[in-house]
XYZ file of C-alpha atoms in Angstrom:
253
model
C -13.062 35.209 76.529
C -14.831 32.542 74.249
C -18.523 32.788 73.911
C -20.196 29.625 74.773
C -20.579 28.642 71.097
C -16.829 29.302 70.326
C -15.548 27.403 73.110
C -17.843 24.349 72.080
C -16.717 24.301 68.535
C -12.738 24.487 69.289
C -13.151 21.984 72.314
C -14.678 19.314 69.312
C -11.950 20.250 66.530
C -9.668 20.108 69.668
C -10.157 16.994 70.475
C -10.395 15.642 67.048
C -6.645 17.120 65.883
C -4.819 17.383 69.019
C -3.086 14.887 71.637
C -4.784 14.938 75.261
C -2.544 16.644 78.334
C 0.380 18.184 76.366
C 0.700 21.352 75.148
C 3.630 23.745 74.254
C 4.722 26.808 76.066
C 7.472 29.058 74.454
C 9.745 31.906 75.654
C 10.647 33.705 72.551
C 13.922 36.245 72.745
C 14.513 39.088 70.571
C 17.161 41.979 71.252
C 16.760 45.222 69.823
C 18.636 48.732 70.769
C 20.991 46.902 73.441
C 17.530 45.253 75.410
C 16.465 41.866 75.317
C 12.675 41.946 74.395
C 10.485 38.588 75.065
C 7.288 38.596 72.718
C 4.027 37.894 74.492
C 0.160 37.975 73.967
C -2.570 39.544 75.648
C -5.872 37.649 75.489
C -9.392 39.636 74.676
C -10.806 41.369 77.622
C -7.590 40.292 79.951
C -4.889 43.015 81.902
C -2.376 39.962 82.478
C -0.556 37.976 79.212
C 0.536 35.125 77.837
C 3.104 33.460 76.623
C 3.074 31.955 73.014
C 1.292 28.403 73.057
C -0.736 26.049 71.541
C -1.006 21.681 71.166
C 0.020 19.114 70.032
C -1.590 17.615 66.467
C -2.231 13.976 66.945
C 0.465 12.800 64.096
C 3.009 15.694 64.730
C 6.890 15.286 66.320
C 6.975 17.741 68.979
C 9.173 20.047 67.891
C 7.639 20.405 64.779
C 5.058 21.491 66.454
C 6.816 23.836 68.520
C 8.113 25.227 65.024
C 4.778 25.480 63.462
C 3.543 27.787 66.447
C 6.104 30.008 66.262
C 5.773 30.502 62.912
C 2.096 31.341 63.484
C 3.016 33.973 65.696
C 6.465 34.957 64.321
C 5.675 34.581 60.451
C 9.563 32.935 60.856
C 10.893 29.340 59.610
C 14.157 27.620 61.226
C 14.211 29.137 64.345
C 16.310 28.351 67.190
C 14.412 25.970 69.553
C 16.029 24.991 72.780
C 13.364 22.307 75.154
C 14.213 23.151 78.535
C 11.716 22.097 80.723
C 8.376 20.160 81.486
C 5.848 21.770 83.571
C 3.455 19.638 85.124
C 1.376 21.182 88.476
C -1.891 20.065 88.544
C -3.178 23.177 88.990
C -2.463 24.531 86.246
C -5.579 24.491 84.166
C -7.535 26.551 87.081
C -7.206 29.705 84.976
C -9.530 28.169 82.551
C -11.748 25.818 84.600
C -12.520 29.038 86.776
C -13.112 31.298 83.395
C -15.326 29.254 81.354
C -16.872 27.486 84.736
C -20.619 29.107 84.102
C -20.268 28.627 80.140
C -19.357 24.700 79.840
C -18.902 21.970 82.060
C -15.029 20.914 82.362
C -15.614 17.232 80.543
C -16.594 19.537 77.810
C -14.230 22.197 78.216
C -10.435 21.462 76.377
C -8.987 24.128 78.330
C -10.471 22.123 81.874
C -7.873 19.536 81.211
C -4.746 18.869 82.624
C -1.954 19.575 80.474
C 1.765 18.845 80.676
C 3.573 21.840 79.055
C 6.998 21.655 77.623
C 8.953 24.556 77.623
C 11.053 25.924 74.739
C 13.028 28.803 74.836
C 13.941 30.557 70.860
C 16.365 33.207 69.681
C 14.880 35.336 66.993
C 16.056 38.366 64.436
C 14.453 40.841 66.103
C 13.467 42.432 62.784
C 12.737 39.592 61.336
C 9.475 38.834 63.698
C 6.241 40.035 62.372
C 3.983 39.555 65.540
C 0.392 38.165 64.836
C -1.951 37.292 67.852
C -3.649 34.168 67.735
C -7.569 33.669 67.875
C -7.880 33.930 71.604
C -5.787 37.157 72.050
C -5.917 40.777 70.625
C -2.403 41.835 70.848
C 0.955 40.308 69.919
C 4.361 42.027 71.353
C 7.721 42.600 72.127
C 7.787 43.387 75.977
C 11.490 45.081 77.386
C 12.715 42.020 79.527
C 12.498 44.155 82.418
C 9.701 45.694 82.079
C 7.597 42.603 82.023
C 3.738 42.894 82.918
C 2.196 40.565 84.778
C 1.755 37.153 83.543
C -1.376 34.415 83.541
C -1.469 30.404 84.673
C 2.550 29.614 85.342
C 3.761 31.653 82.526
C 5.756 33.958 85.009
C 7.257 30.451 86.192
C 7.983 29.660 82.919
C 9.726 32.639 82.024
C 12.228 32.873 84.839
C 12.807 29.048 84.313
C 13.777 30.164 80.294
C 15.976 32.962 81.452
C 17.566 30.845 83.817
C 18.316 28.271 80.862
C 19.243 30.817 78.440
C 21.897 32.004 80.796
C 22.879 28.578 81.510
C 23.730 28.140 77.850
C 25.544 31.282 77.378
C 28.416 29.863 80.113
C 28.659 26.508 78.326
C 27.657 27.349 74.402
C 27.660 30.941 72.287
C 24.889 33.080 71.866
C 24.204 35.309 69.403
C 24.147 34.050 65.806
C 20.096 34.334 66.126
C 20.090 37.538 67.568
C 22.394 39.466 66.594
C 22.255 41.615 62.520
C 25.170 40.174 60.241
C 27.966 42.413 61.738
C 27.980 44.380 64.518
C 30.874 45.697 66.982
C 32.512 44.331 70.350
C 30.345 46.694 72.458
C 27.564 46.049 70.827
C 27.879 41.934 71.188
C 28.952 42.338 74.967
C 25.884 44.275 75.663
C 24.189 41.203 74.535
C 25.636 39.545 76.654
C 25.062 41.912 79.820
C 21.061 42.098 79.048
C 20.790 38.362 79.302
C 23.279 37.941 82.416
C 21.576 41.060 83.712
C 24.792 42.629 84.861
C 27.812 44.507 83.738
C 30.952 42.588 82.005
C 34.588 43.937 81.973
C 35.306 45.107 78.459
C 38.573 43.936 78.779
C 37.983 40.560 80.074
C 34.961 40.368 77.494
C 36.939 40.590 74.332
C 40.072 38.132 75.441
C 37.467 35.497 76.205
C 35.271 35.759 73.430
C 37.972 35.972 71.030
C 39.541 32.836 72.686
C 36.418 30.546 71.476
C 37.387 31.359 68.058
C 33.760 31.899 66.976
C 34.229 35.151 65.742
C 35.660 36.806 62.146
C 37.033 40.221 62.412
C 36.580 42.630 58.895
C 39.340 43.861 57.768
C 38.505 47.393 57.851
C 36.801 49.239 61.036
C 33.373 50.551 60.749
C 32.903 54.186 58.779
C 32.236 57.213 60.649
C 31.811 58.626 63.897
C 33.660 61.488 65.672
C 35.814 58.582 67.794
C 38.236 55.876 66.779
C 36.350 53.943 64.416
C 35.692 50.200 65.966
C 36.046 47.102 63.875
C 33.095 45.145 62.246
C 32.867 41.280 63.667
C 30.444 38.073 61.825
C 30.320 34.808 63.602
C 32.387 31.996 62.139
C 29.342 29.755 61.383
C 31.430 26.788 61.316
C 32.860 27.143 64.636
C 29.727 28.897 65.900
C 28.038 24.953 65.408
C 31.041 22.935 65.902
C 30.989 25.122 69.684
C 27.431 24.540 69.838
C 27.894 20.935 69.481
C 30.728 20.244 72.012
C 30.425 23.510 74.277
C 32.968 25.122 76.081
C 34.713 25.831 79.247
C 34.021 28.642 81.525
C 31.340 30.862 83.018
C 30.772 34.724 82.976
């Protein structure tokens, strides 16, 4: 929580940098040791977390600004950025009305507004992310996407409204380019695949219809080592990994 002083001074550079009403709400992904991890912040002196967040600067295209806050928290550039939704209610801002309501009055309280949130969902190297938390919270992590604590505002709203678009996409475009190291195995892609569907996939039926979209490369040689039949080493095909993210394809899992 601010102190009275603090809140003051960002409410004036606030309002002096950002646009009024919108801000920007992201759902970042990560997968690491066959889970799907979602990165999330927990504010000072607060049991329940956030999402990643922050405004819009006055002069600024939106998604660069949803770029430039992930980068603040992810210390990446060029991440995958998918808008999925606008969230609106005009409660939404109670949180921080009711929280600061004995240290400022809401006219002079940013946080007191009402602000539309768009929602974008990104696909990150797990290993890639160095987590920082921003002024307002102590702690920046990867959270086990189900294990997932319990959320402040809409956030939890948000989330499940990500995950739902996420696995939306993965019926009509591929996934995995972002989130997946350079080369990795069948297994290991289709368990992608199950921790974002949240169920189990026929092996079988896995590989003929992955292979079918044609987004895949397949090394020559299988991978070294290991007491069992050695499996083979796959890369994505990043031609036909954006020509299929382009113009989609057919089918649902």
């Amino acid at each position: 929580m601010l102190t009275k002083k603090q809140l003051i001074e960002f409410s004036d550079e606030a309002r002096k940098n950002y646009l009024d009403h919108i801000s920007i709400d992201c759902v970042v992904f990560g997968f690491h040791e066959g889970q799907m991890k979602v990165l999330l912040l927990q504010p000072h002196d607060e049991k329940k977390w956030l999402l990643p967040g922050g405004f819009v600067m006055k002069r600024e295209p939106i998604e660069q600004a949803a770029n430039r806050i992930l980068k603040e928290r992810t210390g990446l550039d060029k991440i995958f950025l998918q808008q999925f939704y606008v969230f609106g209610d005009p409660d939404r801002a109670k949180f921080h009305s009711d929280l600061y309501k004995d240290t400022l009055p809401d006219h002079e309280n940013w946080f007191s507004n009402r602000f539309l949130s768009i929602g974008y969902y990104a696909l990150v190297d797990f290993f890639g992310v160095v987590p920082q938390p921003d002024q307002f919270s102590e702690t920046c992590t990867w959270r086990d996407l189900d294990d997932m604590p319990e959320l402040l505002l809409d956030h939890e709203q948000i989330f499940k409204t990500a995950l739902d678009a996420l696995r939306l996409q993965l019926n009509h475009q591929p996934i995995g380019y972002n989130l997946m190291p350079r080369e990795f195995t069948m297994p290991e892609l289709q368990k992608l695949y199950e921790a974002i569907l949240g169920k189990k996939l026929d092996r079988r039926n896995f590989q003929r219809r992955i292979l079918g979209f044609g987004i895949l490369n397949r090394a020559e040689q299988p991978r070294k080592g290991g007491a069992h039949k050695a499996p083979y080493l796959y890369s994505f095909d990043l031609e036909n990994y954006q020509n299929a993210l382009t113009e989609g394809f057919r089918g649902g899992w």
